[in-house]
C-alpha cells in the first residue's frame, strides 16, 4: 500500500519529532476535578486557516493520537480585516473536519502600541493562546512558523544590528507565557513554506490567503520580498543557509547564557564591584545587564544593544559619566567602585550620604 504524498509525510514527521522531543505524554496539566485517568494530554494547534497552520493542523490530527495525545485547535480572530470572523469560522470548520477536538474561535482586540499593528497583533494572539491553553489544560500549543519565517526573522535581526540571541531566530520549543505550564512548539521550522502549501493541496485542504501577506506596510512583507530578491541574486538556498546560521548562533547564545547565569549567582545582590565585573568577558556582562533590566521591569522589546553597551561603559569605559537611562523608567550608574541598575541608586535609597567622585576613576 503506497504511503502518503511526500509533502504530507514530511509534515507528519516534523510534528512527530517535535511532540516526541517535548516528551508530553507524562506532562499532564489537569483541570480542577478531572480524574487522573479520564483524559489523554491535550495539545492545541494555533490555526489561522493559512497553508502553514492548516498543514500543521492536519499533521497534528494524524500524529497526536498515535502518540497517546488528544489534539484540538484555537483559531484567533484579530478583527483586523473585513470578513475576519468568517475566515476564523471557516478555519475552525476545517480543523473539526480533520478530527481536532476541542476547536475554539477566540476574538481578540488589537490595541495600538509603539510596536505597530504587527507587534500588537502578536501580543494579543499569544495572550489568547496562553489563556486558552490554561483554561483547557493543554500541555502544548503548536504554531506553524516555517523555515522561511525563520530565515526572515534572522534577516530582520541582521538589518537591525541585533545580537546573537536575536540572530538565533525563533526557538523550536519554549515555555508559553511567563507562568504557563504549557509548551510552545514550532514543529515546522525546518519545513519550507512551499512544502506546507503542497501538503494542503495533496490533502485537498483549501487554504486561506491572507491579504496582509502582500501589503508592504508590514515589516514582515518587506523582509519577505528582500529575501526573495537576495535569493534571486545569490542563488537558491539562502533561506536554508540563514536558518543553519541561526542554529549555530543559538548554541553559542545558550552557552553564554549559562555562563552569565552562573556569574549572576556568584556576584550576589547589586551593586556589583567593578573589579569583579571587569574580569568577565563583555559578552557575559551584557547578558548580566539584560537579565537585571528585564528582572527590574524593562520591556525586552525596547531594550537594545546600545542600552546594554552604555551600561557596560560604566565598567570598561568609565570617564565620570552620569547615569544611563533605560526603557521602563530604569537607570544604571556607578558609585564608589560599584555599578547598580534599577529604579534608583540603592545607596541613596538606603539613606547613605551622597558620595563623592568614584575613587576608582
mmCIF file of C-alpha atoms in Angstrom:
data_model
loop_
_atom_site.group_PDB
_atom_site.id
_atom_site.type_symbol
_atom_site.label_atom_id
_atom_site.label_comp_id
_atom_site.label_asym_id
_atom_site.label_seq_id
_atom_site.Cartn_x
_atom_site.Cartn_y
_atom_site.Cartn_z
ATOM 1 C CA UNK A 1 0.000 0.000 0.000
ATOM 2 C CA UNK A 2 1.556 3.330 -1.032
ATOM 3 C CA UNK A 3 2.339 5.869 1.651
ATOM 4 C CA UNK A 4 1.151 9.475 1.812
ATOM 5 C CA UNK A 5 2.456 12.115 -0.610
ATOM 6 C CA UNK A 6 5.974 13.348 0.176
ATOM 7 C CA UNK A 7 4.894 16.762 1.485
ATOM 8 C CA UNK A 8 2.260 15.234 3.771
ATOM 9 C CA UNK A 9 4.764 12.683 5.088
ATOM 10 C CA UNK A 10 7.301 15.447 5.722
ATOM 11 C CA UNK A 11 4.861 17.492 7.802
ATOM 12 C CA UNK A 12 3.761 14.446 9.799
ATOM 13 C CA UNK A 13 7.360 13.507 10.504
ATOM 14 C CA UNK A 14 8.170 17.035 11.649
ATOM 15 C CA UNK A 15 5.180 17.063 14.011
ATOM 16 C CA UNK A 16 6.033 13.635 15.400
ATOM 17 C CA UNK A 17 9.645 14.643 16.002
ATOM 18 C CA UNK A 18 8.578 17.803 17.861
ATOM 19 C CA UNK A 19 6.000 16.043 20.038
ATOM 20 C CA UNK A 20 8.367 13.196 20.934
ATOM 21 C CA UNK A 21 11.206 15.621 21.743
ATOM 22 C CA UNK A 22 8.903 17.615 24.041
ATOM 23 C CA UNK A 23 8.090 14.407 25.988
ATOM 24 C CA UNK A 24 4.488 15.427 26.548
ATOM 25 C CA UNK A 25 2.988 12.058 27.389
ATOM 26 C CA UNK A 26 3.813 12.432 31.081
ATOM 27 C CA UNK A 27 3.375 16.215 31.264
ATOM 28 C CA UNK A 28 -0.304 16.207 32.063
ATOM 29 C CA UNK A 29 -1.905 19.504 33.040
ATOM 30 C CA UNK A 30 -5.283 18.708 34.566
ATOM 31 C CA UNK A 31 -8.278 20.936 35.062
ATOM 32 C CA UNK A 32 -9.628 21.011 38.628
ATOM 33 C CA UNK A 33 -11.787 17.987 39.380
ATOM 34 C CA UNK A 34 -10.645 15.959 36.366
ATOM 35 C CA UNK A 35 -9.992 12.303 37.296
ATOM 36 C CA UNK A 36 -6.319 11.368 36.710
ATOM 37 C CA UNK A 37 -7.210 8.660 34.190
ATOM 38 C CA UNK A 38 -10.046 10.476 32.404
ATOM 39 C CA UNK A 39 -8.199 12.081 29.514
ATOM 40 C CA UNK A 40 -5.032 11.885 27.498
ATOM 41 C CA UNK A 41 -2.844 15.006 27.490
ATOM 42 C CA UNK A 42 -4.159 17.723 25.172
ATOM 43 C CA UNK A 43 -2.168 19.646 22.567
ATOM 44 C CA UNK A 44 -3.596 22.630 20.684
ATOM 45 C CA UNK A 45 -2.801 23.881 17.192
ATOM 46 C CA UNK A 46 -2.923 27.634 16.596
ATOM 47 C CA UNK A 47 -4.653 27.714 13.210
ATOM 48 C CA UNK A 48 -5.346 30.783 11.087
ATOM 49 C CA UNK A 49 -6.619 28.831 8.091
ATOM 50 C CA UNK A 50 -3.491 29.632 6.073
ATOM 51 C CA UNK A 51 -1.449 26.890 4.441
ATOM 52 C CA UNK A 52 1.228 26.702 7.145
ATOM 53 C CA UNK A 53 -1.083 26.306 10.121
ATOM 54 C CA UNK A 54 -3.596 24.186 8.196
ATOM 55 C CA UNK A 55 -0.879 21.715 7.178
ATOM 56 C CA UNK A 56 0.271 21.691 10.807
ATOM 57 C CA UNK A 57 -3.295 21.007 11.960
ATOM 58 C CA UNK A 58 -3.605 18.088 9.562
ATOM 59 C CA UNK A 59 -0.256 16.654 10.617
ATOM 60 C CA UNK A 60 -1.096 17.002 14.305
ATOM 61 C CA UNK A 61 -4.534 15.426 13.865
ATOM 62 C CA UNK A 62 -2.817 12.383 12.335
ATOM 63 C CA UNK A 63 0.183 12.087 14.662
ATOM 64 C CA UNK A 64 -1.102 13.070 18.125
ATOM 65 C CA UNK A 65 -3.496 10.141 18.697
ATOM 66 C CA UNK A 66 -0.755 7.712 17.697
ATOM 67 C CA UNK A 67 1.387 9.152 20.499
ATOM 68 C CA UNK A 68 -1.366 8.916 23.107
ATOM 69 C CA UNK A 69 -2.274 12.602 22.890
ATOM 70 C CA UNK A 70 -5.500 14.457 22.182
ATOM 71 C CA UNK A 71 -5.375 17.299 19.674
ATOM 72 C CA UNK A 72 -7.516 20.429 19.447
ATOM 73 C CA UNK A 73 -7.208 23.858 17.885
ATOM 74 C CA UNK A 74 -7.540 27.551 18.698
ATOM 75 C CA UNK A 75 -8.388 29.998 15.934
ATOM 76 C CA UNK A 76 -7.615 33.606 16.896
ATOM 77 C CA UNK A 77 -9.660 36.270 15.119
ATOM 78 C CA UNK A 78 -7.661 39.518 15.247
ATOM 79 C CA UNK A 79 -10.510 41.512 13.709
ATOM 80 C CA UNK A 80 -8.112 43.479 11.519
ATOM 81 C CA UNK A 81 -9.763 42.736 8.178
ATOM 82 C CA UNK A 82 -13.279 42.822 6.832
ATOM 83 C CA UNK A 83 -14.690 39.299 6.975
ATOM 84 C CA UNK A 84 -12.147 38.073 9.516
ATOM 85 C CA UNK A 85 -14.887 36.457 11.631
ATOM 86 C CA UNK A 86 -15.962 34.285 8.695
ATOM 87 C CA UNK A 87 -12.347 33.367 7.930
ATOM 88 C CA UNK A 88 -11.989 32.209 11.544
ATOM 89 C CA UNK A 89 -15.205 30.174 11.379
ATOM 90 C CA UNK A 90 -14.055 28.510 8.132
ATOM 91 C CA UNK A 91 -10.698 27.631 9.705
ATOM 92 C CA UNK A 92 -12.474 26.142 12.716
ATOM 93 C CA UNK A 93 -14.700 24.017 10.452
ATOM 94 C CA UNK A 94 -11.648 22.630 8.638
ATOM 95 C CA UNK A 95 -9.977 21.811 11.954
ATOM 96 C CA UNK A 96 -13.075 19.935 13.131
ATOM 97 C CA UNK A 97 -13.275 18.087 9.810
ATOM 98 C CA UNK A 98 -9.685 16.950 10.409
ATOM 99 C CA UNK A 99 -10.808 15.414 13.702
ATOM 100 C CA UNK A 100 -9.428 18.044 16.090
ATOM 101 C CA UNK A 101 -11.408 18.490 19.294
ATOM 102 C CA UNK A 102 -11.925 20.854 21.043
ATOM 103 C CA UNK A 103 -11.803 23.661 18.491
ATOM 104 C CA UNK A 104 -12.359 27.236 19.654
ATOM 105 C CA UNK A 105 -12.589 30.599 17.882
ATOM 106 C CA UNK A 106 -11.222 33.384 20.083
ATOM 107 C CA UNK A 107 -11.793 37.021 19.035
ATOM 108 C CA UNK A 108 -9.193 39.469 20.356
ATOM 109 C CA UNK A 109 -8.804 43.233 20.411
ATOM 110 C CA UNK A 110 -5.588 44.507 18.883
ATOM 111 C CA UNK A 111 -4.732 47.680 20.786
ATOM 112 C CA UNK A 112 -2.386 50.224 19.153
ATOM 113 C CA UNK A 113 1.150 50.124 20.526
ATOM 114 C CA UNK A 114 4.623 51.521 19.880
ATOM 115 C CA UNK A 115 5.492 48.224 18.186
ATOM 116 C CA UNK A 116 2.880 48.828 15.471
ATOM 117 C CA UNK A 117 -0.015 46.654 14.377
ATOM 118 C CA UNK A 118 2.179 43.581 13.840
ATOM 119 C CA UNK A 119 3.561 43.658 17.357
ATOM 120 C CA UNK A 120 0.184 44.380 18.927
ATOM 121 C CA UNK A 121 -1.463 41.538 16.988
ATOM 122 C CA UNK A 122 1.285 39.139 18.048
ATOM 123 C CA UNK A 123 0.905 40.137 21.702
ATOM 124 C CA UNK A 124 -2.874 39.701 21.567
ATOM 125 C CA UNK A 125 -2.549 36.341 19.814
ATOM 126 C CA UNK A 126 -0.091 34.863 22.303
ATOM 127 C CA UNK A 127 -2.094 36.180 25.241
ATOM 128 C CA UNK A 128 -5.162 34.398 23.865
ATOM 129 C CA UNK A 129 -3.260 31.175 23.234
ATOM 130 C CA UNK A 130 -1.791 31.249 26.731
ATOM 131 C CA UNK A 131 -5.205 31.824 28.300
ATOM 132 C CA UNK A 132 -6.950 29.074 26.333
ATOM 133 C CA UNK A 133 -4.133 26.580 26.976
ATOM 134 C CA UNK A 134 -4.506 27.214 30.706
ATOM 135 C CA UNK A 135 -8.301 27.028 30.602
ATOM 136 C CA UNK A 136 -8.338 23.779 28.622
ATOM 137 C CA UNK A 137 -5.447 22.198 30.498
ATOM 138 C CA UNK A 138 -3.322 21.829 27.355
ATOM 139 C CA UNK A 139 0.271 20.682 27.688
ATOM 140 C CA UNK A 140 1.424 22.330 24.435
ATOM 141 C CA UNK A 141 0.424 24.810 21.750
ATOM 142 C CA UNK A 142 1.789 24.217 18.245
ATOM 143 C CA UNK A 143 2.309 27.142 15.859
ATOM 144 C CA UNK A 144 3.043 26.989 12.147
ATOM 145 C CA UNK A 145 6.229 29.026 11.665
ATOM 146 C CA UNK A 146 8.223 27.602 8.756
ATOM 147 C CA UNK A 147 11.823 27.637 7.566
ATOM 148 C CA UNK A 148 11.001 30.732 5.516
ATOM 149 C CA UNK A 149 9.636 32.523 8.589
ATOM 150 C CA UNK A 150 12.828 31.663 10.461
ATOM 151 C CA UNK A 151 15.025 32.972 7.651
ATOM 152 C CA UNK A 152 13.019 36.200 7.514
ATOM 153 C CA UNK A 153 13.392 36.597 11.272
ATOM 154 C CA UNK A 154 17.183 36.213 11.029
ATOM 155 C CA UNK A 155 17.394 38.666 8.120
ATOM 156 C CA UNK A 156 15.369 41.203 10.103
ATOM 157 C CA UNK A 157 17.745 40.762 13.040
ATOM 158 C CA UNK A 158 20.720 41.391 10.761
ATOM 159 C CA UNK A 159 19.095 44.540 9.407
ATOM 160 C CA UNK A 160 18.526 45.819 12.940
ATOM 161 C CA UNK A 161 22.070 45.044 14.087
ATOM 162 C CA UNK A 162 20.823 42.660 16.751
ATOM 163 C CA UNK A 163 22.896 40.392 18.977
ATOM 164 C CA UNK A 164 23.368 36.635 18.869
ATOM 165 C CA UNK A 165 20.106 35.850 20.663
ATOM 166 C CA UNK A 166 18.017 37.708 18.094
ATOM 167 C CA UNK A 167 20.030 36.297 15.205
ATOM 168 C CA UNK A 168 19.412 32.809 16.606
ATOM 169 C CA UNK A 169 15.832 33.204 15.430
ATOM 170 C CA UNK A 170 12.793 31.574 16.978
ATOM 171 C CA UNK A 171 13.348 28.600 19.286
ATOM 172 C CA UNK A 172 11.692 25.329 18.338
ATOM 173 C CA UNK A 173 10.427 24.953 21.899
ATOM 174 C CA UNK A 174 9.873 27.275 24.852
ATOM 175 C CA UNK A 175 7.551 27.820 27.763
ATOM 176 C CA UNK A 176 4.263 29.504 26.799
ATOM 177 C CA UNK A 177 3.838 32.659 28.857
ATOM 178 C CA UNK A 178 5.717 33.754 31.947
ATOM 179 C CA UNK A 179 3.872 31.419 34.292
ATOM 180 C CA UNK A 180 2.233 28.991 31.890
ATOM 181 C CA UNK A 181 2.690 25.260 32.240
ATOM 182 C CA UNK A 182 2.200 24.559 28.542
ATOM 183 C CA UNK A 183 4.979 24.432 25.961
ATOM 184 C CA UNK A 184 5.041 26.445 22.737
ATOM 185 C CA UNK A 185 6.230 24.205 19.891
ATOM 186 C CA UNK A 186 7.262 25.149 16.353
ATOM 187 C CA UNK A 187 7.488 21.813 14.515
ATOM 188 C CA UNK A 188 7.848 23.296 11.009
ATOM 189 C CA UNK A 189 10.949 25.468 11.420
ATOM 190 C CA UNK A 190 12.790 23.066 9.113
ATOM 191 C CA UNK A 191 9.939 22.914 6.586
ATOM 192 C CA UNK A 192 9.873 25.266 3.575
ATOM 193 C CA UNK A 193 6.665 27.216 3.052
ATOM 194 C CA UNK A 194 6.251 25.635 -0.388
ATOM 195 C CA UNK A 195 6.001 22.227 1.247
ATOM 196 C CA UNK A 196 3.133 23.216 3.530
ATOM 197 C CA UNK A 197 1.264 24.546 0.514
ATOM 198 C CA UNK A 198 1.883 21.273 -1.295
ATOM 199 C CA UNK A 199 0.703 19.269 1.713
ATOM 200 C CA UNK A 200 -2.573 21.208 1.757
ATOM 201 C CA UNK A 201 -3.001 20.653 -1.979
ATOM 202 C CA UNK A 202 -2.307 16.923 -1.616
ATOM 203 C CA UNK A 203 -4.887 16.648 1.167
ATOM 204 C CA UNK A 204 -7.477 18.753 -0.651
ATOM 205 C CA UNK A 205 -7.464 21.423 2.042
ATOM 206 C CA UNK A 206 -8.373 24.907 0.744
ATOM 207 C CA UNK A 207 -6.012 27.344 2.471
ATOM 208 C CA UNK A 208 -6.827 30.983 3.166
ATOM 209 C CA UNK A 209 -4.583 33.586 1.539
ATOM 210 C CA UNK A 210 -4.005 36.455 3.975
ATOM 211 C CA UNK A 211 -4.122 39.743 2.000
ATOM 212 C CA UNK A 212 -1.762 41.256 4.565
ATOM 213 C CA UNK A 213 0.949 38.978 3.150
ATOM 214 C CA UNK A 214 1.131 41.281 0.124
ATOM 215 C CA UNK A 215 0.834 44.587 1.966
ATOM 216 C CA UNK A 216 4.205 46.411 2.053
ATOM 217 C CA UNK A 217 3.065 48.459 5.053
ATOM 218 C CA UNK A 218 4.029 45.467 7.174
ATOM 219 C CA UNK A 219 7.681 44.880 8.002
ATOM 220 C CA UNK A 220 7.443 41.114 7.562
ATOM 221 C CA UNK A 221 6.195 41.616 3.979
ATOM 222 C CA UNK A 222 9.116 43.882 3.091
ATOM 223 C CA UNK A 223 11.584 41.426 4.649
ATOM 224 C CA UNK A 224 9.992 38.567 2.693
ATOM 225 C CA UNK A 225 10.408 40.471 -0.553
ATOM 226 C CA UNK A 226 14.001 41.394 0.299
ATOM 227 C CA UNK A 227 14.818 37.740 0.965
ATOM 228 C CA UNK A 228 13.286 36.743 -2.374
ATOM 229 C CA UNK A 229 15.393 39.388 -4.135
ATOM 230 C CA UNK A 230 18.547 38.172 -2.403
ATOM 231 C CA UNK A 231 17.843 34.580 -3.387
ATOM 232 C CA UNK A 232 17.294 35.686 -6.973
ATOM 233 C CA UNK A 233 20.682 37.445 -6.967
ATOM 234 C CA UNK A 234 22.714 34.982 -4.874
ATOM 235 C CA UNK A 235 21.042 31.744 -5.861
ATOM 236 C CA UNK A 236 18.642 29.343 -4.134
ATOM 237 C CA UNK A 237 19.377 28.033 -0.671
ATOM 238 C CA UNK A 238 19.836 31.380 1.072
ATOM 239 C CA UNK A 239 16.886 30.831 3.410
ATOM 240 C CA UNK A 240 18.197 27.434 4.470
ATOM 241 C CA UNK A 241 21.684 28.907 4.992
ATOM 242 C CA UNK A 242 20.287 31.657 7.240
ATOM 243 C CA UNK A 243 18.460 29.030 9.290
ATOM 244 C CA UNK A 244 21.647 26.955 9.665
ATOM 245 C CA UNK A 245 23.458 30.073 10.884
ATOM 246 C CA UNK A 246 20.654 30.687 13.368
ATOM 247 C CA UNK A 247 21.005 27.150 14.721
ATOM 248 C CA UNK A 248 24.744 27.637 15.283
ATOM 249 C CA UNK A 249 24.247 31.039 16.907
ATOM 250 C CA UNK A 250 21.577 29.568 19.185
ATOM 251 C CA UNK A 251 24.111 27.070 20.536
ATOM 252 C CA UNK A 252 26.578 29.916 21.185
ATOM 253 C CA UNK A 253 23.911 32.090 22.798
ATOM 254 C CA UNK A 254 22.757 29.233 25.036
ATOM 255 C CA UNK A 255 26.342 28.618 26.219
ATOM 256 C CA UNK A 256 26.869 32.301 27.005
ATOM 257 C CA UNK A 257 23.538 32.459 28.828
ATOM 258 C CA UNK A 258 24.637 29.556 31.013
ATOM 259 C CA UNK A 259 27.910 31.311 31.864
ATOM 260 C CA UNK A 260 26.108 34.567 32.645
ATOM 261 C CA UNK A 261 23.587 32.731 34.848
ATOM 262 C CA UNK A 262 26.440 31.307 36.899
ATOM 263 C CA UNK A 263 28.096 34.733 37.152
ATOM 264 C CA UNK A 264 24.781 36.267 38.211
ATOM 265 C CA UNK A 265 24.546 33.875 41.150
ATOM 266 C CA UNK A 266 28.196 34.323 42.128
ATOM 267 C CA UNK A 267 28.027 38.141 42.096
ATOM 268 C CA UNK A 268 25.108 38.236 44.535
ATOM 269 C CA UNK A 269 22.934 41.306 45.032
ATOM 270 C CA UNK A 270 23.706 44.566 43.239
ATOM 271 C CA UNK A 271 25.506 46.942 43.256
ATOM 272 C CA UNK A 272 28.367 44.896 41.841
ATOM 273 C CA UNK A 273 32.090 45.535 42.234
ATOM 274 C CA UNK A 274 33.698 46.978 39.100
ATOM 275 C CA UNK A 275 36.845 44.938 39.772
ATOM 276 C CA UNK A 276 34.829 41.683 39.644
ATOM 277 C CA UNK A 277 32.833 42.707 36.579
ATOM 278 C CA UNK A 278 35.978 43.675 34.710
ATOM 279 C CA UNK A 279 37.243 40.112 34.843
ATOM 280 C CA UNK A 280 34.228 38.852 32.874
ATOM 281 C CA UNK A 281 34.061 38.831 29.049
ATOM 282 C CA UNK A 282 31.911 41.603 27.589
ATOM 283 C CA UNK A 283 29.503 39.055 26.107
ATOM 284 C CA UNK A 284 28.795 37.810 29.628
ATOM 285 C CA UNK A 285 28.497 41.291 31.142
ATOM 286 C CA UNK A 286 25.961 42.496 28.570
ATOM 287 C CA UNK A 287 23.837 39.452 29.312
ATOM 288 C CA UNK A 288 24.034 40.311 33.005
ATOM 289 C CA UNK A 289 22.781 43.836 32.291
ATOM 290 C CA UNK A 290 19.933 42.484 30.200
ATOM 291 C CA UNK A 291 18.979 39.984 32.902
ATOM 292 C CA UNK A 292 18.979 42.729 35.538
ATOM 293 C CA UNK A 293 16.972 45.127 33.378
ATOM 294 C CA UNK A 294 14.304 42.571 32.496
ATOM 295 C CA UNK A 295 14.014 41.487 36.127
ATOM 296 C CA UNK A 296 13.512 45.137 37.128
ATOM 297 C CA UNK A 297 10.690 45.596 34.614
ATOM 298 C CA UNK A 298 12.308 46.927 31.457
ATOM 299 C CA UNK A 299 10.345 45.841 28.349
ATOM 300 C CA UNK A 300 12.557 43.467 26.380
ATOM 301 C CA UNK A 301 11.212 44.706 23.044
ATOM 302 C CA UNK A 302 12.598 48.190 23.745
ATOM 303 C CA UNK A 303 15.906 47.182 25.328
ATOM 304 C CA UNK A 304 18.582 47.482 22.646
ATOM 305 C CA UNK A 305 22.236 46.553 22.350
ATOM 306 C CA UNK A 306 23.057 50.272 22.580
ATOM 307 C CA UNK A 307 21.430 50.424 26.017
ATOM 308 C CA UNK A 308 23.433 47.446 27.253
ATOM 309 C CA UNK A 309 26.717 48.756 25.881
ATOM 310 C CA UNK A 310 26.085 52.132 27.531
ATOM 311 C CA UNK A 311 25.680 50.354 30.868
ATOM 312 C CA UNK A 312 28.829 48.348 30.189
ATOM 313 C CA UNK A 313 30.753 51.578 29.642
ATOM 314 C CA UNK A 314 30.218 52.227 33.340
ATOM 315 C CA UNK A 315 32.662 49.348 33.857
ATOM 316 C CA UNK A 316 35.095 49.424 30.944
ATOM 317 C CA UNK A 317 34.678 52.950 29.552
ATOM 318 C CA UNK A 318 34.421 54.906 32.789
ATOM 319 C CA UNK A 319 35.180 58.623 32.476
ATOM 320 C CA UNK A 320 32.912 60.020 35.166
ATOM 321 C CA UNK A 321 29.748 59.940 33.044
ATOM 322 C CA UNK A 322 26.291 60.249 34.566
ATOM 323 C CA UNK A 323 23.526 57.715 34.852
ATOM 324 C CA UNK A 324 22.307 55.636 31.903
ATOM 325 C CA UNK A 325 18.558 55.764 31.302
ATOM 326 C CA UNK A 326 16.902 52.521 30.199
ATOM 327 C CA UNK A 327 13.397 51.650 28.891
ATOM 328 C CA UNK A 328 10.789 51.202 31.588
ATOM 329 C CA UNK A 329 11.989 54.062 33.772
ATOM 330 C CA UNK A 330 15.159 52.267 34.868
ATOM 331 C CA UNK A 331 18.592 53.769 35.429
ATOM 332 C CA UNK A 332 22.111 52.472 35.821
ATOM 333 C CA UNK A 333 25.030 54.242 37.435
ATOM 334 C CA UNK A 334 28.401 53.888 39.096
ATOM 335 C CA UNK A 335 29.253 54.924 42.647
ATOM 336 C CA UNK A 336 32.333 54.169 44.757
ATOM 337 C CA UNK A 337 33.642 51.393 42.538
ATOM 338 C CA UNK A 338 30.301 49.649 42.166
ATOM 339 C CA UNK A 339 27.704 49.566 39.374
ATOM 340 C CA UNK A 340 23.983 49.452 40.075
ATOM 341 C CA UNK A 341 20.907 49.077 37.884
ATOM 342 C CA UNK A 342 17.316 49.705 38.954
ATOM 343 C CA UNK A 343 14.807 52.458 39.546
ATOM 344 C CA UNK A 344 17.109 54.365 41.894
ATOM 345 C CA UNK A 345 20.658 54.345 43.260
ATOM 346 C CA UNK A 346 20.443 51.758 46.100
ATOM 347 C CA UNK A 347 22.882 53.699 48.276
ATOM 348 C CA UNK A 348 20.675 56.790 48.042
ATOM 349 C CA UNK A 349 17.574 54.761 48.817
ATOM 350 C CA UNK A 350 19.255 53.441 51.936
ATOM 351 C CA UNK A 351 19.856 56.982 53.171
ATOM 352 C CA UNK A 352 23.628 56.933 52.687
ATOM 353 C CA UNK A 353 25.260 60.352 52.381
ATOM 354 C CA UNK A 354 25.967 61.488 48.861
ATOM 355 C CA UNK A 355 29.179 60.006 47.652
ATOM 356 C CA UNK A 356 31.931 61.985 46.038
ATOM 357 C CA UNK A 357 33.738 61.048 42.824
ATOM 358 C CA UNK A 358 34.239 57.373 42.212
ATOM 359 C CA UNK A 359 37.594 56.580 43.855
ATOM 360 C CA UNK A 360 38.434 54.128 41.060
ATOM 361 C CA UNK A 361 38.190 56.765 38.329
#
